[in-house]
PDB file of C-alpha atoms in Angstrom:
ATOM      1  CA  MET A  84       0.018   0.005  -0.012  1.00 86.00           C
ATOM      2  CA  LYS A  85       3.119   2.158  -0.063  1.00 88.00           C
ATOM      3  CA  GLN A  86       2.496   3.556   3.470  1.00 93.00           C
ATOM      4  CA  ILE A  87       5.427   1.941   5.247  1.00 93.00           C
ATOM      5  CA  GLU A  88       8.410  -0.131   4.185  1.00 92.00           C
ATOM      6  CA  GLU A  89      11.130  -1.978   5.886  1.00 92.00           C
ATOM      7  CA  PRO A  90      14.732  -0.736   5.422  1.00 91.00           C
ATOM      8  CA  PHE A  91      15.953  -1.109   1.876  1.00 87.00           C
ATOM      9  CA  GLU A  92      19.620  -0.990   0.850  1.00 85.00           C
ATOM     10  CA  ALA A  93      20.698   1.176  -2.080  1.00 83.00           C
ATOM     11  CA  ASP A  94      21.768  -1.788  -4.228  1.00 85.00           C
ATOM     12  CA  GLN A  95      19.179  -4.257  -2.871  1.00 82.00           C
ATOM     13  CA  VAL A  96      17.004  -6.046  -5.439  1.00 83.00           C
ATOM     14  CA  GLY A  97      13.404  -6.241  -4.279  1.00 77.00           C
ATOM     15  CA  SER A  98      12.277  -8.797  -6.894  1.00 78.00           C
ATOM     16  CA  SER A  99      14.095 -10.707  -9.562  1.00 79.00           C
ATOM     17  CA  ALA A 100      11.119 -10.377 -11.965  1.00 84.00           C
ATOM     18  CA  MET A 101       9.725  -6.928 -11.108  1.00 86.00           C
ATOM     19  CA  ALA A 102      12.389  -4.308 -10.758  1.00 82.00           C
ATOM     20  CA  TYR A 103      10.070  -1.712  -9.178  1.00 83.00           C
ATOM     21  CA  LYS A 104       9.236  -3.908  -6.131  1.00 83.00           C
ATOM     22  CA  ARG A 105      10.684  -3.598  -2.702  1.00 82.00           C
ATOM     23  CA  ASN A 106       9.699  -6.937  -1.197  1.00 83.00           C
ATOM     24  CA  PRO A 107       9.816  -6.971   2.632  1.00 87.00           C
ATOM     25  CA  MET A 108      12.573  -9.591   2.632  1.00 90.00           C
ATOM     26  CA  ARG A 109      13.455  -9.068   6.343  1.00 93.00           C
ATOM     27  CA  CYS A 110       9.854  -9.425   7.455  1.00 94.00           C
ATOM     28  CA  GLU A 111       9.487 -12.466   5.212  1.00 94.00           C
ATOM     29  CA  ARG A 112      12.512 -14.009   6.887  1.00 95.00           C
ATOM     30  CA  ALA A 113      11.114 -13.269  10.399  1.00 97.00           C
ATOM     31  CA  THR A 114       7.815 -14.856   9.309  1.00 97.00           C
ATOM     32  CA  GLY A 115       9.635 -17.920   8.092  1.00 97.00           C
ATOM     33  CA  LEU A 116      11.474 -18.277  11.414  1.00 97.00           C
ATOM     34  CA  ALA A 117       8.212 -17.812  13.344  1.00 96.00           C
ATOM     35  CA  ARG A 118       6.547 -20.475  11.223  1.00 97.00           C
ATOM     36  CA  PHE A 119       9.475 -22.810  11.968  1.00 96.00           C
ATOM     37  CA  VAL A 120       9.007 -22.265  15.683  1.00 95.00           C
ATOM     38  CA  ILE A 121       5.293 -22.900  15.497  1.00 95.00           C
ATOM     39  CA  SER A 122       5.961 -26.171  13.562  1.00 93.00           C
ATOM     40  CA  LEU A 123       8.158 -27.456  16.405  1.00 91.00           C
ATOM     41  CA  VAL A 124       5.228 -27.676  18.782  1.00 88.00           C
ATOM     42  CA  THR A 125       4.171 -30.999  17.343  1.00 89.00           C
ATOM     43  CA  SER A 126       7.516 -32.773  17.881  1.00 86.00           C
ATOM     44  CA  PRO A 127       7.538 -32.904  21.708  1.00 83.00           C
ATOM     45  CA  LEU A 128       3.825 -33.668  21.702  1.00 85.00           C
ATOM     46  CA  GLN A 129       4.407 -36.713  19.491  1.00 84.00           C
ATOM     47  CA  THR A 130       7.222 -37.834  21.776  1.00 81.00           C
ATOM     48  CA  ALA A 131       5.049 -37.435  24.895  1.00 79.00           C
ATOM     49  CA  ALA A 132       2.164 -39.315  23.233  1.00 79.00           C
ATOM     50  CA  GLU A 133       4.358 -42.226  22.269  1.00 78.00           C
ATOM     51  CA  GLN A 134       6.554 -42.518  25.401  1.00 75.00           C
ATOM     52  CA  TRP A 135       4.151 -42.427  28.299  1.00 71.00           C
ATOM     53  CA  PHE A 136       6.826 -40.706  30.396  1.00 65.00           C
ATOM     54  CA  GLU A 137       9.484 -43.334  29.696  1.00 69.00           C
ATOM     55  CA  ARG A 138      12.860 -41.926  28.843  1.00 69.00           C
ATOM     56  CA  THR A 139      14.180 -43.357  25.576  1.00 72.00           C
ATOM     57  CA  LEU A 140      16.710 -42.320  22.974  1.00 74.00           C
ATOM     58  CA  ASP A 141      14.057 -40.766  20.802  1.00 74.00           C
ATOM     59  CA  ASP A 142      13.229 -38.480  23.713  1.00 77.00           C
ATOM     60  CA  SER A 143      16.799 -37.423  24.191  1.00 80.00           C
ATOM     61  CA  SER A 144      17.544 -36.719  20.493  1.00 83.00           C
ATOM     62  CA  ASN A 145      14.241 -34.891  20.080  1.00 83.00           C
ATOM     63  CA  LYS A 146      14.872 -32.635  23.070  1.00 85.00           C
ATOM     64  CA  ARG A 147      18.296 -31.706  21.694  1.00 87.00           C
ATOM     65  CA  LEU A 148      16.522 -30.083  18.754  1.00 88.00           C
ATOM     66  CA  ALA A 149      13.082 -29.193  20.033  1.00 89.00           C
ATOM     67  CA  ILE A 150      14.318 -27.099  22.988  1.00 90.00           C
ATOM     68  CA  PRO A 151      17.245 -25.004  21.762  1.00 93.00           C
ATOM     69  CA  GLU A 152      16.185 -24.534  18.110  1.00 94.00           C
ATOM     70  CA  PRO A 153      13.089 -22.436  18.838  1.00 95.00           C
ATOM     71  CA  PHE A 154      15.066 -20.185  21.188  1.00 96.00           C
ATOM     72  CA  LEU A 155      17.706 -19.609  18.471  1.00 96.00           C
ATOM     73  CA  ALA A 156      15.003 -19.005  15.845  1.00 96.00           C
ATOM     74  CA  ILE A 157      13.058 -16.581  18.072  1.00 97.00           C
ATOM     75  CA  ASP A 158      16.303 -14.743  18.863  1.00 97.00           C
ATOM     76  CA  GLY A 159      16.935 -14.378  15.135  1.00 97.00           C
ATOM     77  CA  CYS A 160      13.373 -13.318  14.526  1.00 97.00           C
ATOM     78  CA  LEU A 161      13.569 -10.644  17.192  1.00 97.00           C
ATOM     79  CA  LEU A 162      16.827  -9.305  15.865  1.00 98.00           C
ATOM     80  CA  ILE A 163      15.254  -8.945  12.426  1.00 97.00           C
ATOM     81  CA  VAL A 164      12.141  -7.244  13.793  1.00 97.00           C
ATOM     82  CA  ILE A 165      14.274  -4.812  15.794  1.00 97.00           C
ATOM     83  CA  ASP A 166      16.277  -4.060  12.650  1.00 96.00           C
ATOM     84  CA  VAL A 167      13.030  -3.430  10.681  1.00 96.00           C
ATOM     85  CA  ALA A 168      11.572  -1.241  13.433  1.00 95.00           C
ATOM     86  CA  ARG A 169      14.694   0.912  13.694  1.00 96.00           C
ATOM     87  CA  GLY A 170      14.929   1.453   9.939  1.00 95.00           C
ATOM     88  CA  MET A 171      11.237   1.510   9.014  1.00 94.00           C
ATOM     89  CA  GLU A 172      10.343   4.073   6.387  1.00 93.00           C
ATOM     90  CA  VAL A 173       6.963   5.748   6.889  1.00 93.00           C
ATOM     91  CA  TYR A 174       5.335   7.800   4.167  1.00 94.00           C
ATOM     92  CA  PRO A 175       3.004  10.219   6.040  1.00 92.00           C
ATOM     93  CA  ARG A 176       1.337  11.672   2.934  1.00 95.00           C
ATOM     94  CA  THR A 177       0.351   8.187   1.656  1.00 95.00           C
ATOM     95  CA  VAL A 178      -0.984   7.306   5.110  1.00 91.00           C
ATOM     96  CA  GLU A 179      -2.851  10.589   5.221  1.00 89.00           C
ATOM     97  CA  ALA A 180      -4.412   9.902   1.803  1.00 91.00           C
ATOM     98  CA  ALA A 181      -5.565   6.456   2.832  1.00 90.00           C
ATOM     99  CA  VAL A 182      -7.047   7.776   6.137  1.00 88.00           C
ATOM    100  CA  THR A 183      -8.773  10.590   4.289  1.00 87.00           C
ATOM    101  CA  ALA A 184     -10.312   8.143   1.832  1.00 89.00           C
ATOM    102  CA  GLU A 185     -11.637   5.889   4.608  1.00 91.00           C
ATOM    103  CA  LEU A 186     -12.373   8.474   7.304  1.00 92.00           C
ATOM    104  CA  PRO A 187     -15.956   9.140   6.142  1.00 93.00           C
ATOM    105  CA  PHE A 188     -16.787   5.426   6.538  1.00 93.00           C
ATOM    106  CA  MET A 189     -14.942   5.250   9.896  1.00 91.00           C
ATOM    107  CA  ALA A 190     -16.838   8.322  11.159  1.00 92.00           C
ATOM    108  CA  THR A 191     -20.283   6.849  10.574  1.00 93.00           C
ATOM    109  CA  GLU A 192     -20.401   5.361  14.072  1.00 91.00           C
ATOM    110  CA  GLU A 193     -19.649   8.798  15.553  1.00 90.00           C
ATOM    111  CA  ILE A 194     -22.275  10.332  13.322  1.00 93.00           C
ATOM    112  CA  LEU A 195     -24.802   7.745  14.425  1.00 91.00           C
ATOM    113  CA  LEU A 196     -23.986   8.465  18.054  1.00 89.00           C
ATOM    114  CA  ALA A 197     -24.536  12.211  17.539  1.00 88.00           C
ATOM    115  CA  GLY A 198     -28.188  11.689  18.290  1.00 83.00           C
ATOM    116  CA  GLY A 199     -31.534  10.967  16.749  1.00 86.00           C
ATOM    117  CA  ASP A 200     -33.564   7.847  16.009  1.00 90.00           C
ATOM    118  CA  ARG A 201     -30.864   5.204  15.785  1.00 91.00           C
ATOM    119  CA  GLN A 202     -32.787   2.834  13.467  1.00 94.00           C
ATOM    120  CA  GLU A 203     -33.741   5.621  11.070  1.00 94.00           C
ATOM    121  CA  LEU A 204     -30.240   7.158  11.002  1.00 95.00           C
ATOM    122  CA  HIS A 205     -28.601   3.758  10.654  1.00 95.00           C
ATOM    123  CA  GLU A 206     -30.717   3.036   7.528  1.00 96.00           C
ATOM    124  CA  LEU A 207     -29.903   6.413   6.036  1.00 96.00           C
ATOM    125  CA  ILE A 208     -26.202   6.028   6.721  1.00 96.00           C
ATOM    126  CA  ARG A 209     -26.358   2.556   5.192  1.00 96.00           C
ATOM    127  CA  GLN A 210     -27.948   3.832   2.006  1.00 97.00           C
ATOM    128  CA  HIS A 211     -25.561   6.848   1.659  1.00 97.00           C
ATOM    129  CA  SER A 212     -22.542   4.658   2.506  1.00 96.00           C
ATOM    130  CA  GLN A 213     -23.448   2.015  -0.127  1.00 96.00           C
ATOM    131  CA  ALA A 214     -23.984   4.725  -2.750  1.00 96.00           C
ATOM    132  CA  ALA A 215     -20.639   6.413  -1.887  1.00 96.00           C
ATOM    133  CA  ALA A 216     -18.836   3.069  -1.892  1.00 95.00           C
ATOM    134  CA  ARG A 217     -20.324   2.200  -5.254  1.00 96.00           C
ATOM    135  CA  ALA A 218     -19.086   5.567  -6.668  1.00 95.00           C
ATOM    136  CA  VAL A 219     -15.586   4.858  -5.316  1.00 94.00           C
ATOM    137  CA  LYS A 220     -15.400   1.254  -6.490  1.00 95.00           C
ATOM    138  CA  MET A 221     -17.278   1.467  -9.827  1.00 96.00           C
ATOM    139  CA  ALA A 222     -16.294   4.905 -11.048  1.00 96.00           C
ATOM    140  CA  GLY A 223     -13.004   5.582  -9.197  1.00 94.00           C
ATOM    141  CA  GLN A 224     -14.525   8.765  -7.691  1.00 94.00           C
ATOM    142  CA  PRO A 225     -13.432  10.231  -4.371  1.00 92.00           C
ATOM    143  CA  ASN A 226     -15.385   9.220  -1.255  1.00 93.00           C
ATOM    144  CA  ASP A 227     -18.266  11.704  -1.101  1.00 95.00           C
ATOM    145  CA  LEU A 228     -20.122  10.155   1.844  1.00 96.00           C
ATOM    146  CA  ILE A 229     -19.805  13.223   4.089  1.00 96.00           C
ATOM    147  CA  SER A 230     -21.224  15.579   1.478  1.00 96.00           C
ATOM    148  CA  ARG A 231     -24.095  13.209   0.947  1.00 96.00           C
ATOM    149  CA  LEU A 232     -24.816  13.178   4.704  1.00 96.00           C
ATOM    150  CA  GLN A 233     -24.423  16.949   5.015  1.00 96.00           C
ATOM    151  CA  LYS A 234     -27.122  17.383   2.366  1.00 96.00           C
ATOM    152  CA  ASP A 235     -29.509  15.073   4.214  1.00 96.00           C
ATOM    153  CA  PRO A 236     -31.699  17.043   6.683  1.00 96.00           C
ATOM    154  CA  ALA A 237     -31.644  14.053   9.119  1.00 95.00           C
ATOM    155  CA  PHE A 238     -28.010  14.883   9.878  1.00 95.00           C
ATOM    156  CA  SER A 239     -28.274  18.648  10.254  1.00 94.00           C
ATOM    157  CA  HIS A 240     -27.520  18.387  13.950  1.00 93.00           C
ATOM    158  CA  VAL A 241     -24.122  16.695  13.385  1.00 94.00           C
ATOM    159  CA  ARG A 242     -20.921  18.696  13.910  1.00 93.00           C
ATOM    160  CA  PHE A 243     -19.040  17.144  10.976  1.00 93.00           C
ATOM    161  CA  GLU A 244     -15.810  19.020  11.691  1.00 90.00           C
ATOM    162  CA  GLU A 245     -15.701  17.287  15.083  1.00 90.00           C
ATOM    163  CA  VAL A 246     -16.626  13.784  14.015  1.00 90.00           C
ATOM    164  CA  LEU A 247     -14.133  13.935  11.134  1.00 91.00           C
ATOM    165  CA  ASP A 248     -11.131  14.707  13.357  1.00 90.00           C
ATOM    166  CA  PRO A 249      -8.746  11.740  12.644  1.00 87.00           C
ATOM    167  CA  GLY A 250      -7.479  12.096  16.226  1.00 86.00           C
ATOM    168  CA  ARG A 251     -10.759  10.572  17.437  1.00 85.00           C
ATOM    169  CA  PHE A 252      -9.822   7.238  15.818  1.00 84.00           C
ATOM    170  CA  ILE A 253      -6.340   6.519  17.138  1.00 84.00           C
ATOM    171  CA  GLY A 254      -7.085   5.752  20.707  1.00 85.00           C
ATOM    172  CA  ARG A 255      -4.056   5.725  22.950  1.00 89.00           C
ATOM    173  CA  ALA A 256      -1.560   5.238  20.104  1.00 85.00           C
ATOM    174  CA  PRO A 257       0.246   8.604  20.670  1.00 85.00           C
ATOM    175  CA  SER A 258       0.805   7.897  24.390  1.00 88.00           C
ATOM    176  CA  ARG A 259       2.121   4.445  23.651  1.00 85.00           C
TER     177      ARG A 259
END
């Protein structure tokens, strides 16, 4: 979506077939390691199911792999994720464009809570939302849901400048 990217070296190749791509190779590697760790869960379970708490050689050889390997893999995974987090590239204007495009839909709950007959307003919002979404998807037009609602007398009491404040939708993210 071109909003964030992991670090990318100047001479790094993102894809052997598509030169424009910047595949998230570090995140893909971390995902592969995490998948490996998840897969190791079954090995000790199979040993426990077969042994009935009797120590045998298959228990010993299995433990030599099933215990240290996940720790090593998770350590590698965490190092990769730390590297990605430290070098992450964020594109605020692209993020802002995406939020602006979706904000009218996100704000419908706030608009509904602004007062009035909930059932009636819900139906009106549903109709206007579906029409706006159709215009976006079928004709590539900008999201005009808010202008539709502003023209509808049922929403004349809504303070649109307040309900459309993006800060209302981020919760405690800034403090965290």
